[in-house]
Amino acid sequence: MLERLAKMLPRLVPAAPVAGASRPASPAAGTRSRTALDARIGIGPARGSARTRAASGLSNIQALRGLAAAMVLVHHAAIYAHLLRGADRPLPTFDTLMGLWGVSIFFAISGFLMAGLVVRDRPLVFLSHRISRIFPTYLAVAALFAALFAGLGLSVGGLTPLSLSLAPAGPRSYALNVEWTLVYETSFYVGLFLVACIGLARRITPLATLWLGLLTAAFLLLPEGSRDTVQPPLHLLPVTAACVPFAGGLLLPRLIAAGRFPPAAGLLALPVCAACFVVEKDVARWLGGVAAVLLVGATASGRQIREEGAVSRAVLGLGNASYVLYLVHAPMLVLTAWALPARWSGLAYGLTAVAASLGLAALLGPLDVALYRALRRRIDAASPTILKRGLALYLLLFVGCAVWGSVETARDDWRESRARAALAALPPETWTSRALATSAISNQGIALPASVQGALEGIERLSPIEAMVTAFAYDPAQPKRTFLLALHCSGRLIRLDRPRRARKDLAPRLGLENSGHRIGYRMPIPAEACEADSAPVAVVVDTKGRMAVLTATPAP
């Protein structure tokens, strides 16, 4: 299959100009400043050596990258201080918007640069460069922290093929807890590669305009839960609000080159950002995307900063290390919380965690840049046959994981909707006690068979704001039967979740020695959700709406 796919790529990929090839000159493109800007962003004749990149000369973009990474770092520092240390968030709306704006800036920068690179580079080279920029450093950092967490006895998730593939596969657990943006980035790159393959790379501006129109229509027509999800399946990713800054960024090179985007236009980002404080989060993500595009456009078209003086060097150095900083900061926040004494204040923890994240990024940033440059040189020197085979393998894995995960997500969503409908069909007072729930389920004739075994093992408080529910459910008569767990406290549904653990510790007791079937639940809930209820009601539900109330027993 791989050979067959590799042989198809030459027919899919049209002949494209290599770096340095000229495009027809526009009658209105006679000024020196416009020619220089075109060369910098990759939409015109490239000058200098073949090593010149699309971002050459755009030092402001590097500084903006550093700012975006710092904004995300501050946002997560506030979140983790709250989650892990019980610290107050003095300005929760502001720090939340900082994270949203930071990610939007990253996407807008990416769209701006990719619009030039997809025209300048051959499709095979374009996607090969993008893969080599994302995956080697990501996988190395994920392996580093997985080993470190395992050595310290801390839990780590997301080490599955679906998660590590960075394919759009719906809600997943990730090793570094920040990968959702990389899922978007890799999807954007594959999409642009396909656009280039069918000969439409030079139609990026009208395509991006159509995409923005589609995003607007989707925002107006889709349910709220679908238009602002940050972990969408394959079929929803192109219409989620997070795509707005990337699609807008694709328009910037042509607008700037045509003189239609003066640097002063960036001032419009200020009122747009201010509006984010008074609207819902899904609208704020849209507005934040618009503000990011305005800011990136003003940054790229304005006078570039020079690497002169300690401050400029530090700002540009932070930009160069921004990718590594983005990858390492979340696990570093967890490690810092684990290492620091509990008596330390939230502010002291936050400052220490930020400093530790910046320090590690400063150490690893140069290695990341050197690795990418080395891989890029090898890609540039590789034969088309090698690139075709490598990309055929990557595309096969990417599409396979995306389809696999998206189908699984759709199936889980269907099961959850069926379970919620079955639970809602019973009177609300049913869930105020186990006895009432058992009686109502029996009277309605929707009880699961007596062969089902299960228990609510406990609700453990993990932090001042989070608790963890552990339970299991299994039917030895039908080992492949899957249940959803619904937890009610004080008659209110707190959360509905699917099994996520194989529970090998229960194998001897339940006869599961040869089964890898997931029967265990580990479900996070707000810490205060069940504090007032001494006897929460845990119910398992199958896809046909049949139920069973779990007994409350300690974990074995």
mmCIF file of N, CA and C in Angstrom, residues 274-346:
data_model
loop_
_atom_site.group_PDB
_atom_site.id
_atom_site.type_symbol
_atom_site.label_atom_id
_atom_site.label_comp_id
_atom_site.label_asym_id
_atom_site.label_seq_id
_atom_site.Cartn_x
_atom_site.Cartn_y
_atom_site.Cartn_z
ATOM 1 N N ALA A 274 -10.585 44.381 23.637
ATOM 2 C CA ALA A 274 -11.418 44.878 24.736
ATOM 3 C C ALA A 274 -12.808 44.256 24.682
ATOM 4 N N ALA A 275 -13.328 44.042 23.481
ATOM 5 C CA ALA A 275 -14.656 43.438 23.344
ATOM 6 C C ALA A 275 -14.679 42.008 23.855
ATOM 7 N N CYS A 276 -13.521 41.340 23.868
ATOM 8 C CA CYS A 276 -13.468 39.950 24.338
ATOM 9 C C CYS A 276 -13.881 39.821 25.807
ATOM 10 N N PHE A 277 -13.757 40.898 26.575
ATOM 11 C CA PHE A 277 -14.079 40.844 28.001
ATOM 12 C C PHE A 277 -15.578 40.810 28.273
ATOM 13 N N VAL A 278 -16.384 41.166 27.296
ATOM 14 C CA VAL A 278 -17.822 41.317 27.555
ATOM 15 C C VAL A 278 -18.664 40.360 26.730
ATOM 16 N N VAL A 279 -18.035 39.360 26.109
ATOM 17 C CA VAL A 279 -18.784 38.399 25.295
ATOM 18 C C VAL A 279 -18.498 36.985 25.792
ATOM 19 N N GLU A 280 -19.281 36.024 25.299
ATOM 20 C CA GLU A 280 -19.059 34.632 25.652
ATOM 21 C C GLU A 280 -17.745 34.132 25.062
ATOM 22 N N LYS A 281 -17.270 32.995 25.609
ATOM 23 C CA LYS A 281 -15.946 32.515 25.220
ATOM 24 C C LYS A 281 -15.869 32.166 23.741
ATOM 25 N N ASP A 282 -16.935 31.581 23.184
ATOM 26 C CA ASP A 282 -16.876 31.209 21.772
ATOM 27 C C ASP A 282 -16.778 32.445 20.883
ATOM 28 N N VAL A 283 -17.482 33.522 21.269
ATOM 29 C CA VAL A 283 -17.375 34.774 20.521
ATOM 30 C C VAL A 283 -15.998 35.400 20.745
ATOM 31 N N ALA A 284 -15.491 35.290 21.982
ATOM 32 C CA ALA A 284 -14.167 35.834 22.282
ATOM 33 C C ALA A 284 -13.084 35.142 21.461
ATOM 34 N N ARG A 285 -13.244 33.846 21.204
ATOM 35 C CA ARG A 285 -12.241 33.158 20.385
ATOM 36 C C ARG A 285 -12.253 33.710 18.955
ATOM 37 N N TRP A 286 -13.440 33.989 18.443
ATOM 38 C CA TRP A 286 -13.544 34.599 17.113
ATOM 39 C C TRP A 286 -12.885 35.978 17.109
ATOM 40 N N LEU A 287 -13.262 36.810 18.070
ATOM 41 C CA LEU A 287 -12.702 38.156 18.119
ATOM 42 C C LEU A 287 -11.201 38.119 18.368
ATOM 43 N N GLY A 288 -10.758 37.194 19.226
ATOM 44 C CA GLY A 288 -9.325 37.060 19.466
ATOM 45 C C GLY A 288 -8.571 36.685 18.206
ATOM 46 N N GLY A 289 -9.186 35.856 17.366
ATOM 47 C CA GLY A 289 -8.565 35.510 16.096
ATOM 48 C C GLY A 289 -8.425 36.712 15.190
ATOM 49 N N VAL A 290 -9.459 37.538 15.139
ATOM 50 C CA VAL A 290 -9.408 38.756 14.324
ATOM 51 C C VAL A 290 -8.324 39.699 14.852
ATOM 52 N N ALA A 291 -8.273 39.872 16.172
ATOM 53 C CA ALA A 291 -7.257 40.750 16.759
ATOM 54 C C ALA A 291 -5.852 40.234 16.471
ATOM 55 N N ALA A 292 -5.666 38.917 16.519
ATOM 56 C CA ALA A 292 -4.351 38.340 16.245
ATOM 57 C C ALA A 292 -3.918 38.608 14.815
ATOM 58 N N VAL A 293 -4.837 38.492 13.873
ATOM 59 C CA VAL A 293 -4.517 38.767 12.466
ATOM 60 C C VAL A 293 -4.105 40.226 12.291
ATOM 61 N N LEU A 294 -4.837 41.135 12.932
ATOM 62 C CA LEU A 294 -4.491 42.553 12.847
ATOM 63 C C LEU A 294 -3.107 42.809 13.431
ATOM 64 N N LEU A 295 -2.820 42.178 14.561
ATOM 65 C CA LEU A 295 -1.530 42.387 15.219
ATOM 66 C C LEU A 295 -0.384 41.819 14.385
ATOM 67 N N VAL A 296 -0.563 40.629 13.834
ATOM 68 C CA VAL A 296 0.486 40.025 13.010
ATOM 69 C C VAL A 296 0.715 40.861 11.750
ATOM 70 N N GLY A 297 -0.362 41.325 11.129
ATOM 71 C CA GLY A 297 -0.214 42.154 9.942
ATOM 72 C C GLY A 297 0.558 43.434 10.229
ATOM 73 N N ALA A 298 0.234 44.089 11.351
ATOM 74 C CA ALA A 298 0.945 45.314 11.712
ATOM 75 C C ALA A 298 2.404 45.022 12.046
ATOM 76 N N THR A 299 2.638 43.902 12.707
ATOM 77 C CA THR A 299 3.998 43.528 13.081
ATOM 78 C C THR A 299 4.855 43.241 11.852
ATOM 79 N N ALA A 300 4.275 42.528 10.885
ATOM 80 C CA ALA A 300 5.037 42.155 9.694
ATOM 81 C C ALA A 300 5.287 43.338 8.771
ATOM 82 N N SER A 301 4.351 44.255 8.696
ATOM 83 C CA SER A 301 4.478 45.365 7.749
ATOM 84 C C SER A 301 5.214 46.564 8.334
ATOM 85 N N GLY A 302 5.415 46.575 9.655
ATOM 86 C CA GLY A 302 6.087 47.701 10.290
ATOM 87 C C GLY A 302 7.600 47.594 10.242
ATOM 88 N N ARG A 303 8.251 48.556 10.796
ATOM 89 C CA ARG A 303 9.718 48.587 10.850
ATOM 90 C C ARG A 303 10.212 47.481 11.769
ATOM 91 N N GLN A 304 11.171 46.723 11.294
ATOM 92 C CA GLN A 304 11.642 45.555 12.033
ATOM 93 C C GLN A 304 12.666 45.950 13.094
ATOM 94 N N ILE A 305 12.578 45.293 14.251
ATOM 95 C CA ILE A 305 13.539 45.547 15.316
ATOM 96 C C ILE A 305 14.876 44.915 14.940
ATOM 97 N N ARG A 306 15.942 45.472 15.462
ATOM 98 C CA ARG A 306 17.279 44.963 15.191
ATOM 99 C C ARG A 306 17.810 44.248 16.434
ATOM 100 N N GLU A 307 18.669 43.277 16.181
ATOM 101 C CA GLU A 307 19.250 42.523 17.294
ATOM 102 C C GLU A 307 20.428 43.306 17.867
ATOM 103 N N GLU A 308 20.066 44.425 18.494
ATOM 104 C CA GLU A 308 21.063 45.307 19.082
ATOM 105 C C GLU A 308 20.668 45.579 20.526
ATOM 106 N N GLY A 309 21.559 45.285 21.432
ATOM 107 C CA GLY A 309 21.268 45.496 22.832
ATOM 108 C C GLY A 309 20.734 44.250 23.495
ATOM 109 N N ALA A 310 20.835 44.218 24.813
ATOM 110 C CA ALA A 310 20.459 43.030 25.580
ATOM 111 C C ALA A 310 18.967 42.746 25.486
ATOM 112 N N VAL A 311 18.157 43.790 25.506
ATOM 113 C CA VAL A 311 16.706 43.581 25.483
ATOM 114 C C VAL A 311 16.273 42.964 24.150
ATOM 115 N N SER A 312 16.766 43.514 23.039
ATOM 116 C CA SER A 312 16.393 42.973 21.729
ATOM 117 C C SER A 312 16.846 41.533 21.580
ATOM 118 N N ARG A 313 18.066 41.242 22.042
ATOM 119 C CA ARG A 313 18.564 39.869 21.938
ATOM 120 C C ARG A 313 17.726 38.926 22.789
ATOM 121 N N ALA A 314 17.320 39.372 23.982
ATOM 122 C CA ALA A 314 16.506 38.518 24.843
ATOM 123 C C ALA A 314 15.138 38.268 24.234
ATOM 124 N N VAL A 315 14.544 39.313 23.658
ATOM 125 C CA VAL A 315 13.221 39.166 23.045
ATOM 126 C C VAL A 315 13.281 38.221 21.858
ATOM 127 N N LEU A 316 14.278 38.384 21.006
ATOM 128 C CA LEU A 316 14.406 37.508 19.848
ATOM 129 C C LEU A 316 14.800 36.093 20.267
ATOM 130 N N GLY A 317 15.601 35.987 21.331
ATOM 131 C CA GLY A 317 15.946 34.663 21.836
ATOM 132 C C GLY A 317 14.723 33.925 22.353
ATOM 133 N N LEU A 318 13.826 34.661 23.019
ATOM 134 C CA LEU A 318 12.586 34.042 23.477
ATOM 135 C C LEU A 318 11.753 33.581 22.291
ATOM 136 N N GLY A 319 11.749 34.370 21.215
ATOM 137 C CA GLY A 319 11.029 33.955 20.016
ATOM 138 C C GLY A 319 11.608 32.689 19.422
ATOM 139 N N ASN A 320 12.935 32.585 19.390
ATOM 140 C CA ASN A 320 13.570 31.391 18.846
ATOM 141 C C ASN A 320 13.267 30.155 19.682
ATOM 142 N N ALA A 321 13.095 30.344 20.988
ATOM 143 C CA ALA A 321 12.826 29.218 21.884
ATOM 144 C C ALA A 321 11.340 29.022 22.151
ATOM 145 N N SER A 322 10.481 29.749 21.429
ATOM 146 C CA SER A 322 9.050 29.741 21.753
ATOM 147 C C SER A 322 8.420 28.360 21.590
ATOM 148 N N TYR A 323 8.838 27.601 20.580
ATOM 149 C CA TYR A 323 8.237 26.274 20.381
ATOM 150 C C TYR A 323 8.577 25.352 21.539
ATOM 151 N N VAL A 324 9.847 25.339 21.935
ATOM 152 C CA VAL A 324 10.246 24.507 23.073
ATOM 153 C C VAL A 324 9.551 24.981 24.342
ATOM 154 N N LEU A 325 9.470 26.281 24.546
ATOM 155 C CA LEU A 325 8.786 26.800 25.735
ATOM 156 C C LEU A 325 7.346 26.339 25.763
ATOM 157 N N TYR A 326 6.692 26.382 24.610
ATOM 158 C CA TYR A 326 5.308 25.932 24.556
ATOM 159 C C TYR A 326 5.191 24.456 24.937
ATOM 160 N N LEU A 327 6.130 23.644 24.481
ATOM 161 C CA LEU A 327 6.063 22.208 24.760
ATOM 162 C C LEU A 327 6.358 21.878 26.218
ATOM 163 N N VAL A 328 7.327 22.552 26.819
ATOM 164 C CA VAL A 328 7.800 22.118 28.140
ATOM 165 C C VAL A 328 7.063 22.764 29.297
ATOM 166 N N HIS A 329 6.333 23.857 29.056
ATOM 167 C CA HIS A 329 5.886 24.630 30.217
ATOM 168 C C HIS A 329 4.833 23.910 31.062
ATOM 169 N N ALA A 330 3.895 23.197 30.433
ATOM 170 C CA ALA A 330 2.849 22.541 31.229
ATOM 171 C C ALA A 330 3.417 21.440 32.130
ATOM 172 N N PRO A 331 4.228 20.500 31.618
ATOM 173 C CA PRO A 331 4.812 19.522 32.537
ATOM 174 C C PRO A 331 5.737 20.155 33.576
ATOM 175 N N MET A 332 6.406 21.247 33.226
ATOM 176 C CA MET A 332 7.245 21.925 34.221
ATOM 177 C C MET A 332 6.404 22.533 35.332
ATOM 178 N N LEU A 333 5.209 23.017 35.004
ATOM 179 C CA LEU A 333 4.310 23.538 36.031
ATOM 180 C C LEU A 333 3.893 22.429 36.994
ATOM 181 N N VAL A 334 3.658 21.233 36.467
ATOM 182 C CA VAL A 334 3.306 20.090 37.322
ATOM 183 C C VAL A 334 4.487 19.694 38.196
ATOM 184 N N LEU A 335 5.664 19.604 37.608
ATOM 185 C CA LEU A 335 6.852 19.206 38.374
ATOM 186 C C LEU A 335 7.171 20.224 39.465
ATOM 187 N N THR A 336 7.019 21.496 39.161
ATOM 188 C CA THR A 336 7.294 22.524 40.170
ATOM 189 C C THR A 336 6.310 22.421 41.325
ATOM 190 N N ALA A 337 5.049 22.186 41.024
ATOM 191 C CA ALA A 337 4.052 22.011 42.088
ATOM 192 C C ALA A 337 4.370 20.795 42.948
ATOM 193 N N TRP A 338 4.874 19.738 42.340
ATOM 194 C CA TRP A 338 5.243 18.525 43.083
ATOM 195 C C TRP A 338 6.461 18.770 43.969
ATOM 196 N N ALA A 339 7.410 19.569 43.487
ATOM 197 C CA ALA A 339 8.677 19.736 44.194
ATOM 198 C C ALA A 339 8.620 20.773 45.309
ATOM 199 N N LEU A 340 7.805 21.806 45.167
ATOM 200 C CA LEU A 340 7.808 22.898 46.142
ATOM 201 C C LEU A 340 7.030 22.533 47.394
ATOM 202 N N PRO A 341 7.427 23.030 48.540
ATOM 203 C CA PRO A 341 6.683 22.789 49.786
ATOM 204 C C PRO A 341 5.255 23.332 49.694
ATOM 205 N N ALA A 342 4.338 22.654 50.367
ATOM 206 C CA ALA A 342 2.927 23.046 50.303
ATOM 207 C C ALA A 342 2.693 24.429 50.900
ATOM 208 N N ARG A 343 3.596 24.879 51.789
ATOM 209 C CA ARG A 343 3.388 26.164 52.459
ATOM 210 C C ARG A 343 3.683 27.362 51.550
ATOM 211 N N TRP A 344 4.320 27.119 50.422
ATOM 212 C CA TRP A 344 4.626 28.226 49.516
ATOM 213 C C TRP A 344 3.338 28.806 48.943
ATOM 214 N N SER A 345 3.308 30.099 48.801
ATOM 215 C CA SER A 345 2.112 30.764 48.278
ATOM 216 C C SER A 345 1.951 30.485 46.783
ATOM 217 N N GLY A 346 0.758 30.745 46.313
ATOM 218 C CA GLY A 346 0.503 30.568 44.894
ATOM 219 C C GLY A 346 1.367 31.474 44.042
#
